[in-house]
C-alpha atoms as an extended CHARMM CRD file, in Angstrom:
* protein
*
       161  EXT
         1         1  UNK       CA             -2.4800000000      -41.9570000000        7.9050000000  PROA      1               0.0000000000
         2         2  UNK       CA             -0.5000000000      -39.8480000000        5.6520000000  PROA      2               0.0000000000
         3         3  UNK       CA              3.0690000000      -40.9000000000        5.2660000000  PROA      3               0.0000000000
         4         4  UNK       CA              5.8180000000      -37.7290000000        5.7860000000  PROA      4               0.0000000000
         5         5  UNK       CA              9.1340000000      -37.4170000000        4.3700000000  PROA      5               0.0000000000
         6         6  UNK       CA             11.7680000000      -35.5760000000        6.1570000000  PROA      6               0.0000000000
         7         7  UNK       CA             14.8930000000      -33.9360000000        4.0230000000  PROA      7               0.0000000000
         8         8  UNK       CA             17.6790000000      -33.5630000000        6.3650000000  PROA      8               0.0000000000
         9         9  UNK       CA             20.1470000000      -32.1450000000        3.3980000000  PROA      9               0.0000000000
        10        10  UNK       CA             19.4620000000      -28.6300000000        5.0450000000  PROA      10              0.0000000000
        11        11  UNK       CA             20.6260000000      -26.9410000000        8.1660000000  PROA      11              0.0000000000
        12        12  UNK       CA             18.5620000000      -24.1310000000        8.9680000000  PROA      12              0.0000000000
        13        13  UNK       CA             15.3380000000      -25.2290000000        6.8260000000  PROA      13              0.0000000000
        14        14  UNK       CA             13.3490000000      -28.3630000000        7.5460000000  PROA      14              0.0000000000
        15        15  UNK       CA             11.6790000000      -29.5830000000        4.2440000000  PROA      15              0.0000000000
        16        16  UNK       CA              8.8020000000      -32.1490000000        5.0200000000  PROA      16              0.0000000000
        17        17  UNK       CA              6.5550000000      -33.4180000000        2.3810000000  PROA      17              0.0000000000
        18        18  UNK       CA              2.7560000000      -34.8510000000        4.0340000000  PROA      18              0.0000000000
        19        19  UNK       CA              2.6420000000      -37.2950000000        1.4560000000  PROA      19              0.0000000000
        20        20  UNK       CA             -0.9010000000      -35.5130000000       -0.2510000000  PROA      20              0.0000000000
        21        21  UNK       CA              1.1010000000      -33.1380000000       -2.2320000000  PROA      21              0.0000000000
        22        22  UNK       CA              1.3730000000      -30.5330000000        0.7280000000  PROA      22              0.0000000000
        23        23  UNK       CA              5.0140000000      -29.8240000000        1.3580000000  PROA      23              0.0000000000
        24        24  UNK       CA              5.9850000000      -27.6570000000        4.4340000000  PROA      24              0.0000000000
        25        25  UNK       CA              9.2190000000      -25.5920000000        4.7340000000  PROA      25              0.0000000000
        26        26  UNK       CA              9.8200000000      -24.3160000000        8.6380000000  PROA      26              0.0000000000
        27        27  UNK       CA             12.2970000000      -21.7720000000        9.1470000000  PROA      27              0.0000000000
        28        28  UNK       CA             14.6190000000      -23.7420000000       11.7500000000  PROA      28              0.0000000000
        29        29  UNK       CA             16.5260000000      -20.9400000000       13.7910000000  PROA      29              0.0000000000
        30        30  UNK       CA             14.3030000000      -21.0200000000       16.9020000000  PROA      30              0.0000000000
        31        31  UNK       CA             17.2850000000      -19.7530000000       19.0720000000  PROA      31              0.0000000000
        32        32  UNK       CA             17.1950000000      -16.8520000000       16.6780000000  PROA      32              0.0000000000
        33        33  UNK       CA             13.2140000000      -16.4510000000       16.0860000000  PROA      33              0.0000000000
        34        34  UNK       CA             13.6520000000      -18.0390000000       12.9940000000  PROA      34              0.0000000000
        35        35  UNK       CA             15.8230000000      -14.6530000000       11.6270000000  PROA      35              0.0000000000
        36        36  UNK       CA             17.2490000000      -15.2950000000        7.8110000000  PROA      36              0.0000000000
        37        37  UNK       CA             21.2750000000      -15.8710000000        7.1820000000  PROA      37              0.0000000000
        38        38  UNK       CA             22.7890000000      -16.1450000000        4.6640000000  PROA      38              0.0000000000
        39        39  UNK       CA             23.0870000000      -20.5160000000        5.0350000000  PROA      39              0.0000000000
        40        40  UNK       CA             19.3420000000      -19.9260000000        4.9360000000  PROA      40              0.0000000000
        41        41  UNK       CA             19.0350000000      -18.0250000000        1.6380000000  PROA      41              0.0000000000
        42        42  UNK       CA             21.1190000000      -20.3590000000        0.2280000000  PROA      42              0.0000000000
        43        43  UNK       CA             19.4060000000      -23.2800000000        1.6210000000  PROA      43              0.0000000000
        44        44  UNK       CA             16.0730000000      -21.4610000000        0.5120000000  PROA      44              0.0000000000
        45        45  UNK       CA             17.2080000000      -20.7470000000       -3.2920000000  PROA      45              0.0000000000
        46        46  UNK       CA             18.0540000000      -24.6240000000       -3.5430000000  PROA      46              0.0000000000
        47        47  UNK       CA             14.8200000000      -25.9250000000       -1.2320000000  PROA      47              0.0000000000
        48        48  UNK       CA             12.5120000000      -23.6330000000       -4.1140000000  PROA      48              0.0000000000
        49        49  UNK       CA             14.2540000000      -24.4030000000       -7.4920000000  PROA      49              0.0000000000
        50        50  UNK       CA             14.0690000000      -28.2750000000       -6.1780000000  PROA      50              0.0000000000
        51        51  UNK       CA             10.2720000000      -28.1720000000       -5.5850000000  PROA      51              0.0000000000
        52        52  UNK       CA              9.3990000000      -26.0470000000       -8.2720000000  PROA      52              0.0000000000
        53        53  UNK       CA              9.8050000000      -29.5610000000      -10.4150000000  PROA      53              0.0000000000
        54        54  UNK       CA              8.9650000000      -31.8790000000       -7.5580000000  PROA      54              0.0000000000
        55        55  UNK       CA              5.6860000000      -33.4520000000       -8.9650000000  PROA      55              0.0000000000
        56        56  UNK       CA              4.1240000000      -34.6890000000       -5.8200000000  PROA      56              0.0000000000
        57        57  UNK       CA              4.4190000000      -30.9510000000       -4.3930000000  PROA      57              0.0000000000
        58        58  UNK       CA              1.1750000000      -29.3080000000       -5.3210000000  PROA      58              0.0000000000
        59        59  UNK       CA              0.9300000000      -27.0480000000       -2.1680000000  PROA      59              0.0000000000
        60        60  UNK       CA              4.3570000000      -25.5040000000       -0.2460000000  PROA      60              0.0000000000
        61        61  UNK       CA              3.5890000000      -24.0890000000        3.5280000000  PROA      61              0.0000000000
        62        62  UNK       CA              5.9990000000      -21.8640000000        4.7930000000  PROA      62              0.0000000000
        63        63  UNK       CA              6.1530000000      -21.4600000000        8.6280000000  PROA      63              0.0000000000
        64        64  UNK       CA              8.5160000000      -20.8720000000       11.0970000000  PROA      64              0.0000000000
        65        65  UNK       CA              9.8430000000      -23.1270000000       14.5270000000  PROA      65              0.0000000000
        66        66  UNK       CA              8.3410000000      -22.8720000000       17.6880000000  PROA      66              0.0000000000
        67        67  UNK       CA              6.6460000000      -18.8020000000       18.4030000000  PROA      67              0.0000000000
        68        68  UNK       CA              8.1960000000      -17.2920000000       15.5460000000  PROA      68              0.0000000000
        69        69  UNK       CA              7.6820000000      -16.9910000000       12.2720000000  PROA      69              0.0000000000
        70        70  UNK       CA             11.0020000000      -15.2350000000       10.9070000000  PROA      70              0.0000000000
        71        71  UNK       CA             12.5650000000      -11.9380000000       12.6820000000  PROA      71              0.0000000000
        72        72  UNK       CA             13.8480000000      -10.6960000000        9.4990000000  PROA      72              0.0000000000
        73        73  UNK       CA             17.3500000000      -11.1720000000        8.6190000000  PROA      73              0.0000000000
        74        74  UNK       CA             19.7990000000      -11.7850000000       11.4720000000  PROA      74              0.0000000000
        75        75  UNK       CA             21.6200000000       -8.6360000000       11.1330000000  PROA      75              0.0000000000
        76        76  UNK       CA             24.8670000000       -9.5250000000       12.9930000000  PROA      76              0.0000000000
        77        77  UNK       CA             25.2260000000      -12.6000000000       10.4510000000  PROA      77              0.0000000000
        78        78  UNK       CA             23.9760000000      -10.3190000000        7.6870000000  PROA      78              0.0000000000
        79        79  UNK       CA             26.5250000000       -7.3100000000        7.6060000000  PROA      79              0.0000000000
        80        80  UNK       CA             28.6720000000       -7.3930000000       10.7090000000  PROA      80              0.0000000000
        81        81  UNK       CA             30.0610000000      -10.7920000000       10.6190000000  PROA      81              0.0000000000
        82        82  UNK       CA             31.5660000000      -11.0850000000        7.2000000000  PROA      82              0.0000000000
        83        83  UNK       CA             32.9200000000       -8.0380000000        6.8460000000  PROA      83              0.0000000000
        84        84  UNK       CA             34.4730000000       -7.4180000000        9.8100000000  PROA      84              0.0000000000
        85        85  UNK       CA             35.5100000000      -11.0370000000       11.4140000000  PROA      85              0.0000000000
        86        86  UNK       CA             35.5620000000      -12.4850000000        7.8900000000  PROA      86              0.0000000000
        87        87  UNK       CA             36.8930000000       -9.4290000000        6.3780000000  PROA      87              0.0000000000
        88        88  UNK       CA             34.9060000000      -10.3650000000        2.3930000000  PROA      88              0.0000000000
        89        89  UNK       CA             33.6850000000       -6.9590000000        1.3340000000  PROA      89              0.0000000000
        90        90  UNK       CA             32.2710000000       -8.7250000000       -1.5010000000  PROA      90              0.0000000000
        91        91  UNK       CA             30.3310000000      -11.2050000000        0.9790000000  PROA      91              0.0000000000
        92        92  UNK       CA             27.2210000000       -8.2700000000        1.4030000000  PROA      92              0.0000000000
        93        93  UNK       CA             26.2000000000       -8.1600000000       -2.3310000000  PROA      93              0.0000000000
        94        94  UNK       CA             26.6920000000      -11.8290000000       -2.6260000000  PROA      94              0.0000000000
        95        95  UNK       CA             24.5850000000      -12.2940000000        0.7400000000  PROA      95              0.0000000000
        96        96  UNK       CA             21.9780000000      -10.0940000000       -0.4360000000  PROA      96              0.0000000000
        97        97  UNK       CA             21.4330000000      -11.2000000000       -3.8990000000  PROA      97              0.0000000000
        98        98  UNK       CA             20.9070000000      -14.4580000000       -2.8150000000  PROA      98              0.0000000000
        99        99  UNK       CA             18.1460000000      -13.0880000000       -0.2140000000  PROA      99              0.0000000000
       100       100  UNK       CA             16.2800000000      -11.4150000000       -3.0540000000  PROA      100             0.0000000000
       101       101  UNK       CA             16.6930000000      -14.6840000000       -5.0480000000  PROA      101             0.0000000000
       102       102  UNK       CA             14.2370000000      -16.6160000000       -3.2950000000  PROA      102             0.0000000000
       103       103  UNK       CA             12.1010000000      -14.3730000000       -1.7330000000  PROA      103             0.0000000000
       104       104  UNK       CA             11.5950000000      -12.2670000000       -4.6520000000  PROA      104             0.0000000000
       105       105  UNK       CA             11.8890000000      -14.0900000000       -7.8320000000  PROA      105             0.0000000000
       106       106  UNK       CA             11.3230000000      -18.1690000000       -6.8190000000  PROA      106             0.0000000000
       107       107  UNK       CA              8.8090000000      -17.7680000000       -4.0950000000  PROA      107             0.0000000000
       108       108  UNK       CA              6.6260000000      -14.5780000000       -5.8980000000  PROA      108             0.0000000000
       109       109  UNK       CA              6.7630000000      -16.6030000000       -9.3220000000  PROA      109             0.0000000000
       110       110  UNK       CA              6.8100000000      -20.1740000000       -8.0400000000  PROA      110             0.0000000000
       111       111  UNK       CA              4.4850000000      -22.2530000000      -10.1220000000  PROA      111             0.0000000000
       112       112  UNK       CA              2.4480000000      -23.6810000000       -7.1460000000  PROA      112             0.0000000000
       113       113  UNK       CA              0.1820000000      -22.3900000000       -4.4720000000  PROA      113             0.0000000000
       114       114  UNK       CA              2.2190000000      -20.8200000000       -1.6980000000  PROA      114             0.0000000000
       115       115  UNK       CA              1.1540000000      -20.3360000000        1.7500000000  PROA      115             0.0000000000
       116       116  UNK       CA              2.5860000000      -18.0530000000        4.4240000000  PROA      116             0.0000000000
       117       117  UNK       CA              1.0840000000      -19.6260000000        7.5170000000  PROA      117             0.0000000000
       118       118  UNK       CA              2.4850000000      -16.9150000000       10.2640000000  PROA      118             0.0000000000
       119       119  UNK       CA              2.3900000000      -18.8920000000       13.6960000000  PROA      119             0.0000000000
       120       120  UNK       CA              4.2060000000      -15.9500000000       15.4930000000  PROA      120             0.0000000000
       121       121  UNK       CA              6.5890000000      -13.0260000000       15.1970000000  PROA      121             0.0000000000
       122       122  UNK       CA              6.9700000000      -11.8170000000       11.8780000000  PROA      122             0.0000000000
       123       123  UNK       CA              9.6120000000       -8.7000000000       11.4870000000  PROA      123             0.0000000000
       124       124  UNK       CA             11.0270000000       -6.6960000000        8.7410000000  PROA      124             0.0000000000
       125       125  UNK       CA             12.0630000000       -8.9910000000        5.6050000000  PROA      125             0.0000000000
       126       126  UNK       CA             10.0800000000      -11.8140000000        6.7780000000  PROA      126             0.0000000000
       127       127  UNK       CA              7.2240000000       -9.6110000000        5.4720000000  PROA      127             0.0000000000
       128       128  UNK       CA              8.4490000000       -9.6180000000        2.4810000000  PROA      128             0.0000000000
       129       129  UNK       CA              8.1420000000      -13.7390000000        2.2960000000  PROA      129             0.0000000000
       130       130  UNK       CA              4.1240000000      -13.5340000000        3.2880000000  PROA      130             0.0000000000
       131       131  UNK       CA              3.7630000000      -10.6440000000        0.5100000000  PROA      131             0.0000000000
       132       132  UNK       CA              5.1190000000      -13.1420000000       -1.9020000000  PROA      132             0.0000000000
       133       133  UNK       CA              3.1240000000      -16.5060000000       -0.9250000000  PROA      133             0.0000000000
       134       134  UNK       CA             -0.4400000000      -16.8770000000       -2.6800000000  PROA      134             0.0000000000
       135       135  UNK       CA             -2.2840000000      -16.1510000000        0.5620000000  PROA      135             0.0000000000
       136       136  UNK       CA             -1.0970000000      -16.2230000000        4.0410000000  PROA      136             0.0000000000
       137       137  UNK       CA             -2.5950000000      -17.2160000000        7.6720000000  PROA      137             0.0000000000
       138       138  UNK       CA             -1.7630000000      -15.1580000000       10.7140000000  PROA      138             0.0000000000
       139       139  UNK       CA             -1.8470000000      -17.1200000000       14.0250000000  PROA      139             0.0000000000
       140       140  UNK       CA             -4.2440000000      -15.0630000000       16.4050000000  PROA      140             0.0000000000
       141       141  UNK       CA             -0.9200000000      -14.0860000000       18.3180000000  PROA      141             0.0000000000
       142       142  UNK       CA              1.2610000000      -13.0770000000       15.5240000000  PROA      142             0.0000000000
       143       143  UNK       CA              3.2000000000      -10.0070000000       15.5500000000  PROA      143             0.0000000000
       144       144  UNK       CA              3.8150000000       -8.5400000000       12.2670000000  PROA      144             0.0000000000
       145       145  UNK       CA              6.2180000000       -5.3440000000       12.0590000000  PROA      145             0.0000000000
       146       146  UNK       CA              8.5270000000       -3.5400000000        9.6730000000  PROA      146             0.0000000000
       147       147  UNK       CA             11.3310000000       -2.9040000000       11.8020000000  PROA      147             0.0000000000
       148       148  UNK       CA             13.5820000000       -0.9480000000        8.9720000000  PROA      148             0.0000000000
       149       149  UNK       CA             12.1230000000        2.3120000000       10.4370000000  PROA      149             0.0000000000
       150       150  UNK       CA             14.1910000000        1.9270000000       13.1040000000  PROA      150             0.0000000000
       151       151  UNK       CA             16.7350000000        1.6060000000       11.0310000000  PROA      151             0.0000000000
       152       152  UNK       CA             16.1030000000        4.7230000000        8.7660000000  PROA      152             0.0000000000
       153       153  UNK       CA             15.3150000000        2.1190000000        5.8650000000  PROA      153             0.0000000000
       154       154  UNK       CA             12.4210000000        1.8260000000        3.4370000000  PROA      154             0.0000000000
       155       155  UNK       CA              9.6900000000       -0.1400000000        5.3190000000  PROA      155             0.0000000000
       156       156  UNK       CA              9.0050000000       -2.9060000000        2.9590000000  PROA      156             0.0000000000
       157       157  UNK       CA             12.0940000000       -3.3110000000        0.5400000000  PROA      157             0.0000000000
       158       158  UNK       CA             10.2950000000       -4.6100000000       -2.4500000000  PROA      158             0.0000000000
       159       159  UNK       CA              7.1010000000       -5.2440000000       -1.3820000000  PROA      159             0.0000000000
       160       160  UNK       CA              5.5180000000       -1.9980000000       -2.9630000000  PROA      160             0.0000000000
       161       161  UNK       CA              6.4550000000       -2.8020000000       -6.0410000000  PROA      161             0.0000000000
């Protein structure tokens, strides 16, 4: 039986290591489908730079709670919400910068084998967190969509580059 460790320093992650040098981080806004906030991108920029030295994580799993795998970023959280009930104009760029932090500099270049396993929905920048995990598993029922072009926004972001 392997033995699992739970972290519970995080509120809208859930770090578990397996004990055989697998270590699985699930996206823990169910309520939302799993959407990114910025609590998560900060929780995500300290989860990676802590494993990237762990030595018993060979292997990190990414997946998301319950039927989704991440919605993208929760856009009321994202751009309504601190500038307008906060009222931080700065709070965008600093939101943002931190999104692109872990998604596209410590999960493309982390120094272990990274896997996307997608066990449902997968929208917008969630796509850009598969396209920067080694390989990635899709869940016969998983939805994947760029939902910028609804938006009038470059499908993608940064994953073309």
């Amino acid at each position: 039986m392997l033995k699992k460790e739970v972290y519970p320093m995080f509120e809208t992650i859930l770090l578990q290591k397996r004990g055989d040098g697998v270590t699985t981080i699930t996206f823990n806004r169910p309520e939302k489908r799993n959407a990114m906030n910025p609590q998560m991108h900060r929780e995500m920029v300290e989860a990676l730079r802590m494993l990237k030295y762990d030595e018993e994580t060979k292997i990190l799993v990414l997946t998301g709670a319950k039927d989704s795998f991440c919605a993208g970023q929760d856009l009321k959280e994202y751009f309504y919400k601190k500038l307008y009930e906060e009222k931080d104009p700065f709070a965008h760029a600093r939101d943002r910068e931190l999104s692109h932090t872990w998604r596209f500099r410590e999960l493309r270049y982390f120094p272990k084998v990274t896997i996307a396993r997608v066990n449902g929905d997968c929208f917008g920048g969630a796509f850009t967190i598969v396209t920067s995990c080694d390989l990635a598993i899709a869940a016969d029922e998983a939805k994947i969509g760029l939902s910028e072009l609804n938006f009038g926004h470059f499908a993608g972001g940064m994953v073309t580059k």
